[in-house]
Coordinates of C-alpha atoms in Angstrom, one line a residue:
M1 CA 22.1 8.6 7.3
T2 CA 24.5 8.7 4.4
S3 CA 23.9 11.1 1.5
T4 CA 23.4 8.1 -0.8
A5 CA 20.4 6.9 1.3
S6 CA 18.9 10.1 1.4
K7 CA 18.2 9.9 -2.4
K8 CA 16.6 6.3 -2.4
I9 CA 13.1 5.1 -1.7
A10 CA 12.4 1.5 -1.3
Y11 CA 9.6 -0.6 -2.9
Q12 CA 8.7 -4.0 -3.4
G13 CA 8.2 -5.4 -6.9
E14 CA 9.8 -4.9 -10.4
P15 CA 10.7 -1.8 -12.1
G16 CA 7.5 -0.4 -13.7
A17 CA 5.1 -1.8 -11.0
F18 CA 2.4 0.4 -9.3
S19 CA 4.8 1.0 -6.3
H20 CA 7.4 2.3 -8.5
Q21 CA 4.8 4.6 -10.0
A22 CA 3.9 5.8 -6.5
C23 CA 7.5 6.6 -5.7
K24 CA 8.0 8.6 -8.9
R25 CA 4.8 10.4 -8.4
W26 CA 5.2 11.7 -4.9
F27 CA 9.0 11.5 -4.3
P28 CA 10.5 12.6 -7.5
D29 CA 13.9 13.6 -5.8
N30 CA 14.3 10.0 -4.5
V31 CA 15.6 7.1 -6.7
P32 CA 13.1 4.4 -6.6
T33 CA 14.9 1.2 -5.5
P34 CA 13.3 -2.1 -6.0
F35 CA 13.4 -5.1 -3.7
P36 CA 11.9 -8.8 -4.2
T37 CA 10.0 -8.8 -0.9
F38 CA 8.5 -6.5 1.6
E39 CA 11.0 -7.9 4.3
A40 CA 13.9 -6.7 2.0
A41 CA 12.4 -3.5 1.5
F42 CA 11.9 -3.0 5.2
A43 CA 15.3 -4.2 5.8
A44 CA 16.9 -1.5 3.4
V45 CA 15.1 1.3 5.2
N46 CA 15.8 0.2 8.5
A47 CA 19.5 -0.2 7.6
G48 CA 19.8 3.3 6.4
E49 CA 20.1 2.1 2.8
C50 CA 17.0 3.9 1.7
E51 CA 15.6 6.8 3.3
L52 CA 12.0 6.0 2.8
G53 CA 10.0 3.0 2.0
M54 CA 6.6 3.0 -0.2
I55 CA 4.6 0.1 0.9
P56 CA 1.0 -0.8 -0.3
A57 CA -1.2 -1.4 2.9
E58 CA -4.7 -1.9 1.1
N59 CA -6.5 -1.8 -2.1
A60 CA -10.2 -0.7 -2.5
L61 CA -11.1 -3.8 -4.3
A62 CA -8.7 -6.5 -3.1
G63 CA -8.5 -5.5 0.7
R64 CA -5.6 -5.3 3.0
V65 CA -2.1 -6.3 2.2
A66 CA -1.6 -8.9 5.2
D67 CA 2.2 -9.1 5.1
V68 CA 2.6 -5.4 6.0
H69 CA 0.3 -5.7 9.1
Q70 CA 2.6 -8.7 10.3
L71 CA 5.7 -6.8 9.2
L72 CA 5.2 -3.3 10.7
P73 CA 5.1 -4.1 14.4
H74 CA 8.6 -4.2 16.2
S75 CA 10.4 -3.4 12.8
G76 CA 12.0 -0.3 13.9
L77 CA 10.2 1.6 11.0
K78 CA 7.4 4.3 11.5
I79 CA 4.7 5.4 9.2
V80 CA 5.3 9.1 8.3
G81 CA 2.8 9.5 5.5
E82 CA 0.0 7.8 3.5
R83 CA -0.7 8.2 -0.5
F84 CA -3.6 7.0 -2.4
L85 CA -2.8 5.9 -6.0
P86 CA -5.6 5.3 -8.6
I87 CA -5.0 2.0 -10.2
E88 CA -5.1 2.7 -14.0
M89 CA -4.4 -0.4 -16.1
M90 CA -2.8 0.2 -19.6
L91 CA -3.2 -2.2 -22.5
M92 CA 0.3 -1.8 -24.2
G93 CA 2.2 -3.5 -27.0
V94 CA 5.2 -3.1 -28.9
P95 CA 5.5 0.1 -31.1
E96 CA 5.2 -1.8 -34.4
T97 CA 1.6 -3.2 -33.6
E98 CA -1.9 -1.9 -33.4
L99 CA -4.9 -2.8 -31.2
A100 CA -6.6 -4.7 -33.9
N101 CA -3.5 -7.1 -33.9
I102 CA -3.9 -8.1 -30.3
T103 CA -5.4 -11.4 -29.5
V104 CA -3.7 -12.2 -26.1
A105 CA -3.3 -10.0 -23.2
F106 CA -1.0 -11.2 -20.2
S107 CA -0.6 -10.0 -16.7
H108 CA -0.9 -10.6 -13.0
T109 CA -4.1 -12.5 -12.1
M110 CA -5.6 -9.6 -10.2
A111 CA -4.9 -7.1 -13.2
L112 CA -6.8 -9.6 -15.4
L113 CA -9.7 -10.1 -13.1
Q114 CA -10.0 -6.2 -12.9
C115 CA -9.9 -5.9 -16.8
R116 CA -12.1 -8.8 -17.3
N117 CA -15.2 -7.0 -19.1
S118 CA -12.9 -4.9 -21.2
L119 CA -10.9 -7.6 -22.5
L120 CA -14.1 -9.4 -23.5
A121 CA -15.4 -6.5 -25.3
L122 CA -12.1 -6.4 -27.3
N123 CA -12.2 -10.2 -27.9
I124 CA -8.8 -10.4 -26.2
K125 CA -7.8 -13.7 -24.5
P126 CA -6.3 -13.2 -20.9
E127 CA -3.2 -14.9 -19.9
M128 CA -1.9 -15.1 -16.4
F129 CA 1.6 -13.8 -15.8
H130 CA 3.5 -13.6 -12.3
D131 CA 3.6 -9.6 -12.3
T132 CA 2.2 -6.6 -14.0
A133 CA 5.4 -4.8 -14.6
G134 CA 7.1 -8.2 -15.4
S135 CA 4.6 -8.8 -18.2
A136 CA 5.3 -5.4 -19.9
R137 CA 9.3 -6.4 -19.6
A138 CA 8.6 -9.9 -21.1
L139 CA 6.9 -8.4 -23.9
S140 CA 9.8 -5.9 -24.6
E141 CA 12.1 -8.9 -25.0
T142 CA 9.8 -11.3 -27.0
R143 CA 8.4 -8.3 -29.4
E144 CA 5.4 -10.4 -30.4
L145 CA 3.0 -8.3 -32.4
N146 CA -0.3 -10.2 -31.5
R147 CA 0.4 -10.0 -27.7
A148 CA -0.2 -7.2 -25.2
A149 CA 0.6 -6.6 -21.7
I150 CA -1.5 -4.9 -19.0
A151 CA 0.5 -2.8 -16.6
P152 CA 0.9 0.7 -15.1
E153 CA 1.7 3.5 -17.5
I154 CA 5.3 3.7 -16.2
A155 CA 6.0 0.3 -17.4
A156 CA 5.3 1.5 -20.9
E157 CA 7.6 4.4 -20.6
L158 CA 10.5 2.0 -18.9
Y159 CA 10.4 -0.8 -21.5
G160 CA 9.5 1.1 -24.7
L161 CA 6.1 -0.1 -25.3
K162 CA 3.1 1.7 -26.8
I163 CA -0.3 2.3 -24.9
L164 CA -2.9 0.8 -27.1
Q165 CA -5.7 1.7 -24.6
R166 CA -5.8 3.6 -21.5
N167 CA -8.0 2.8 -18.4
L168 CA -8.6 -0.6 -19.3
E169 CA -9.8 -1.4 -15.8
D170 CA -13.7 -2.4 -15.3
A171 CA -14.0 -0.5 -12.1
H172 CA -12.6 3.0 -12.2
N173 CA -12.8 3.8 -8.5
N174 CA -10.1 1.3 -7.7
T175 CA -7.4 2.8 -5.6
T176 CA -4.5 1.6 -3.4
R177 CA -3.4 3.2 -0.2
F178 CA 0.3 3.3 0.4
L179 CA 2.1 4.0 3.6
V180 CA 5.5 6.0 3.7
L181 CA 7.9 4.5 6.0
T182 CA 11.2 5.7 7.5
A183 CA 13.6 4.4 10.3
Q184 CA 12.4 5.4 13.7
D185 CA 15.2 7.8 14.5
Q186 CA 14.6 9.9 11.5
V187 CA 10.8 10.6 12.6
V188 CA 9.9 14.3 12.8
E189 CA 6.6 15.3 14.6
P190 CA 4.2 16.2 11.9
S191 CA 2.9 20.0 11.8
A192 CA -0.3 19.4 9.9
E193 CA -3.7 20.1 11.1
K194 CA -5.3 16.8 10.4
I195 CA -3.4 13.9 11.8
L196 CA -3.8 10.1 12.1
T197 CA -2.4 7.7 14.5
S198 CA -1.7 4.0 13.6
F199 CA -1.2 1.4 16.4
V200 CA -1.3 -2.1 17.1
F201 CA -2.2 -3.9 20.4
G202 CA -3.3 -7.3 21.8
V203 CA -6.1 -8.4 24.1
R204 CA -6.3 -11.1 26.6
N205 CA -8.4 -14.0 25.8
I206 CA -11.2 -13.1 28.4
P207 CA -14.8 -12.1 27.9
A208 CA -15.4 -8.3 26.7
A209 CA -11.7 -7.7 26.5
L210 CA -11.9 -5.9 23.2
Y211 CA -15.1 -3.9 24.4
K212 CA -13.4 -2.7 27.5
A213 CA -9.9 -1.8 25.5
L214 CA -12.0 0.3 23.1
G215 CA -14.1 2.0 25.7
G216 CA -11.7 5.0 26.3
F217 CA -11.9 6.0 22.6
A218 CA -15.8 6.1 22.6
T219 CA -15.9 8.1 25.8
N220 CA -13.2 10.6 24.9
G221 CA -15.0 11.1 21.6
I222 CA -12.2 9.8 19.3
N223 CA -13.0 9.1 15.8
M224 CA -11.6 5.6 14.9
I225 CA -11.5 5.1 11.3
R226 CA -10.2 1.6 11.1
L227 CA -10.0 -1.5 13.4
E228 CA -8.8 -5.0 11.8
S229 CA -7.9 -8.1 13.7
Y230 CA -5.1 -10.5 12.6
I231 CA -3.6 -13.8 14.0
R232 CA 0.0 -13.3 15.0
D233 CA 2.7 -16.0 14.9
G234 CA -0.1 -18.6 14.0
I235 CA -1.6 -18.6 17.4
F236 CA -5.4 -18.3 17.1
A237 CA -5.9 -17.4 21.0
S238 CA -3.4 -14.4 20.3
T239 CA -5.4 -12.1 18.5
F240 CA -3.8 -8.8 17.6
F241 CA -5.6 -5.4 16.3
Y242 CA -4.5 -2.9 14.0
A243 CA -6.1 0.6 14.4
E244 CA -6.3 4.1 13.2
V245 CA -7.6 7.2 14.9
E246 CA -7.9 10.9 14.1
G247 CA -5.5 13.1 16.3
R248 CA -2.0 12.7 17.8
P249 CA -1.1 10.8 21.0
S250 CA -0.2 14.0 22.8
D251 CA -3.7 15.5 22.2
H252 CA -5.4 15.5 25.7
L253 CA -8.4 13.3 24.6
L254 CA -6.5 10.8 22.8
K255 CA -4.0 10.7 25.6
L256 CA -6.8 9.7 28.0
A257 CA -7.9 7.0 25.5
F258 CA -4.4 5.5 25.4
E259 CA -4.2 5.4 29.1
E260 CA -7.6 3.6 29.4
L261 CA -6.4 1.2 26.4
A262 CA -3.3 0.4 28.6
F263 CA -5.6 -1.0 31.5
F264 CA -7.1 -3.7 29.2
A265 CA -4.7 -4.3 26.5
E266 CA -0.9 -5.7 26.0
E267 CA 1.9 -4.7 23.5
V268 CA 0.2 -1.3 22.7
E269 CA 2.8 -0.1 19.8
I270 CA 2.4 3.3 18.0
L271 CA 3.3 2.6 14.3
G272 CA 3.0 6.2 13.1
V273 CA 1.6 9.6 13.4
Y274 CA 1.4 11.4 10.2
P275 CA -0.8 13.8 8.0
M276 CA -4.0 12.6 6.6
D277 CA -3.9 12.6 3.0
P278 CA -6.3 15.1 1.4
F279 CA -7.6 12.3 -0.9
R280 CA -9.8 11.2 2.1
A281 CA -11.7 14.6 1.7
T282 CA -12.9 13.6 -1.8
Q283 CA -14.4 10.3 -0.8
S284 CA -18.3 10.5 0.0
S285 CA -19.3 9.1 3.3

């Protein structure tokens, strides 16, 4: 890997997006490098152009990011970490304006929905835009005094805007989980005590196939914290599953569980073995 690549971390979206903010927060020594699509970000990491990728996998309110589940298997990338970013929406305008001047706020549809009640209370009309960070960039170009953008704090810093109101989001427990990815040949076995293993597998279209495939995890006392199904290649009879369990595959009991899984499942692929983020411990059961 080149020295240039070792200083870059790939993300999908415009500069000033939440993914950009996540890169800056946890990998300040890497240069955040934007790509228009998840596919392009994955390809940059796989080719060695970027050392790492910061990819959103799920949101507490909006659910999983389906593209990531489809792209990760057979991608040549592995998960080496997880990070949880609180989604804090900032209402921002040009430096010359004040909150009292704002009649319209524009942003991505999801951001507007998450700030609906706050906008109503401020008597500000919502207006859809294709991207949160893009709305901040657009406002920095138009310089309208009566319009505000809803975007991450980093977008205000990047585009020279003033934050008019912080934490505009209606639900303050909204969080996005990011996966940190790297090329397969760069993976180092984690030494942390609490470890997660992510994997995918398929089951044959026969009765009780999933029950039998998962039996080894139950009998060996493995805590499975996530199990999601998804359709692969548009074939409804070909159901695949994304799963996460506590432990590393080399642990005796988890090794036995994977051996039993192999009898009833097909195309089992380990996507990553990585430390559990301490954020999980702050969540009540």
